[in-house]
């Protein structure tokens, strides 16, 4: 069958000469070259930018489990659009160019050229060579196709059309000599129909076209002849002719195959229709006869777009086309005229034999049958009019136009005029297509062009607002969102947009009012009764957004929790409500309940890396670091590039104090900085890790990188200065400390370290004294600063003042043995008749070149998520404030045992040999040895 497939596709294309293909490719290139410079807009954002199925890390099987937008088919919020082969081509694009839009647009152009070339072959079955080329060129340049070609998501139409036409061409080979059945083309047709359906649902409609072709084209029946033959058989006046029997067998095989495909498709969507709101398709929820009158009127509207594509719009939902609520509505005349014209063509094509009637019949089939899935005939769709669904129906339209032109041009009197008119149509269509492509350059240009056509669609006003919001132009965005609420006062989404924008503008009161308005438009819950109505999942976000707003007020946390629980009661499978509630419960210091919320969310989605990450944060709050690390690792298994999991798991490993975990912690931090090269925290923590490993040169490099990115990085500045002081580079530490104190003049430990260096290295007693005095101004009870000031007094030879100072210091820390010992030394000197030299007390508790470094507490960095995204708990330690593995600023230089004087001291390591020798020398001098 594979060889036959090649024969059908390649052999049939051999009927098209190189000049014709070159013409089609040239015309398409001329019309669509500027589409290469367009971005991802409108539905492209959901299908491409936000679709994880494109990423190589996502298993291929996920493409066959999720819908077109990457949502699992089992979820109610899924659109049930099952197009895995189209998503596969997006994935291939991503593999070669990731999210650079040019390659996506280029491939769409190539597919459009392929469709146009295959369509030319189809046309040659029913038209002469010249008319076929005209039909194909008109199809190639028709402006109605810009949405399908320039919009990347329109690839579903393009791919489906390739296999749609290939299936039809294959079926035309199923009639053998003497009207025998050739089964290989039929089998290939069924296979190609299945492939077309996996690209887009409308692919299955080619079976209907094959059936019409078989009966009225291949077998040559007309409707009267078919009725006569069928009547004779039913009256028993004759047997079924062999040709008719063979036709029935072929039709039965086709219909059975179609039925099987439909059954499989229904199973894939789990017998559930997608949830659409009344704003997506207002007529679908309207009563009789409004629903029928409006749906019928949409048919001539679509036909008019094919005939006169002058006013195109990317979105025809909501109030774009007002409902027809009465038989007296004048628009019903357009519906009546359309059906009269369609009926006349149908009667002509079915009643009379001849090539012309066959051409018209096939054109009508190509127009009508592929449109059925979008016609609301069997099930409601999520739009009123969609230009992209006219891609295949436009083929029938182009065949009709080419056939009509052929009839007119054959009359000599109209020949020149027909050529002039045809040239004008093709030229104007090509120019319109070229111009229309620029509308798809960005979301702002696209939706502004739509507003020029239709100002009654609140969704368009909202979308312009979204485009401006993405540019952080909140003031202008607010104007468009407010206009949307005026155009459609009951649009829940519009009021939510207004609320979110007010929040971005820090106008909290107005934001809450807007959210409350949106909430009032939601269906009301009946207490004690299970809520059964189907609600658009996006509308339930009003509870999330309102709760997220009011929880900023600590006194309203319970009220926020009630809103989350209300959303959950409306939809027990509302994953986002559990996530947001878990975050709130952590804020309310209820980690056990937060854990329950996240575990419930994980029951609904175990492949969500963010959920595993948040659960890890809960375990940190519960002081279960091992469990936290397991959940961080699970998040990284699902998403190896999860930045926050990389960062926080590395910090957790470092905090564990286990040396064997440090290489993995370093690896994760390196991965983090490769993902976030502009985040100074990553480099800082690499520096701290290097300091733990005694890799001083490497630590210096990382610290400098952190400071280069963030000049006022408090912890990086201090720890770099501390590193220099530890490695006998005290003079290099001074300018770093000056920089630190410029940004943070109240940094006590920085002042202590500076004073120590000034006194012991620079011998600048006055400068050191100013540092210690400033410390005591800010914190009179600071033992370290007080003691070092006593040392200054001793250096100044004011022994009485030094004694009083040490007495005061001892009162602050009565259990500090080193203070008692130094006080005794001073008193001995006072009572002594004289002493040698100029003794200097060991600047105990100060960070000299003999001391060890400290862990520096700084505030946690919390990333604030926008309301449109899933709320997450983000807790990153920017300066390792909770790092147990970090060394700390030593509080004394006593060589026997370290002493703790403040709460933040957790451990004091062994003193360096140089510091011990200095202490011994000082004490010998004080004792007068």
CSV table of N, CA and C in Angstrom, one decimal, residues 86 103 107 111 193 264 336 342 363 668 690 719-720 751 781 909:
chain,number,residue,atom,x,y,z
A,86,UNK,N,-0.8,17.6,14.1
A,86,UNK,CA,-0.5,19.0,13.9
A,86,UNK,C,0.5,19.4,15.0
A,103,UNK,N,10.3,30.3,11.6
A,103,UNK,CA,10.3,28.9,11.0
A,103,UNK,C,8.9,28.4,11.0
A,107,UNK,N,7.0,27.2,7.5
A,107,UNK,CA,6.4,25.9,7.2
A,107,UNK,C,5.0,26.0,6.8
A,111,UNK,N,3.3,24.5,3.5
A,111,UNK,CA,2.1,23.6,3.5
A,111,UNK,C,1.0,24.2,2.6
A,193,UNK,N,-7.8,9.4,5.4
A,193,UNK,CA,-8.9,10.0,6.1
A,193,UNK,C,-8.6,10.0,7.6
A,264,UNK,N,-14.2,6.2,17.6
A,264,UNK,CA,-12.9,6.3,18.2
A,264,UNK,C,-12.8,7.8,18.7
A,336,UNK,N,-32.9,33.6,2.9
A,336,UNK,CA,-33.8,33.0,1.9
A,336,UNK,C,-33.2,33.0,0.5
A,342,UNK,N,-28.6,28.3,-3.6
A,342,UNK,CA,-27.9,27.0,-3.4
A,342,UNK,C,-28.8,25.9,-3.9
A,363,UNK,N,-18.2,21.1,-6.7
A,363,UNK,CA,-17.9,22.3,-6.1
A,363,UNK,C,-18.8,22.6,-4.9
A,668,UNK,N,23.5,22.0,40.6
A,668,UNK,CA,22.2,22.6,40.5
A,668,UNK,C,22.3,24.1,40.4
A,690,UNK,N,31.5,27.6,47.7
A,690,UNK,CA,33.0,27.6,47.5
A,690,UNK,C,33.7,27.9,48.8
A,719,UNK,N,30.3,39.3,52.7
A,719,UNK,CA,31.0,38.0,52.7
A,719,UNK,C,32.3,38.1,51.9
A,720,UNK,N,32.3,39.0,50.8
A,720,UNK,CA,33.5,39.1,50.1
A,720,UNK,C,34.6,39.8,51.0
A,751,UNK,N,30.4,47.2,60.3
A,751,UNK,CA,31.2,48.2,61.1
A,751,UNK,C,32.2,47.5,62.0
A,781,UNK,N,23.2,47.8,73.5
A,781,UNK,CA,23.4,46.5,74.2
A,781,UNK,C,24.3,45.6,73.4
A,909,UNK,N,33.7,28.1,65.0
A,909,UNK,CA,34.8,27.1,64.7
A,909,UNK,C,36.1,27.5,65.3
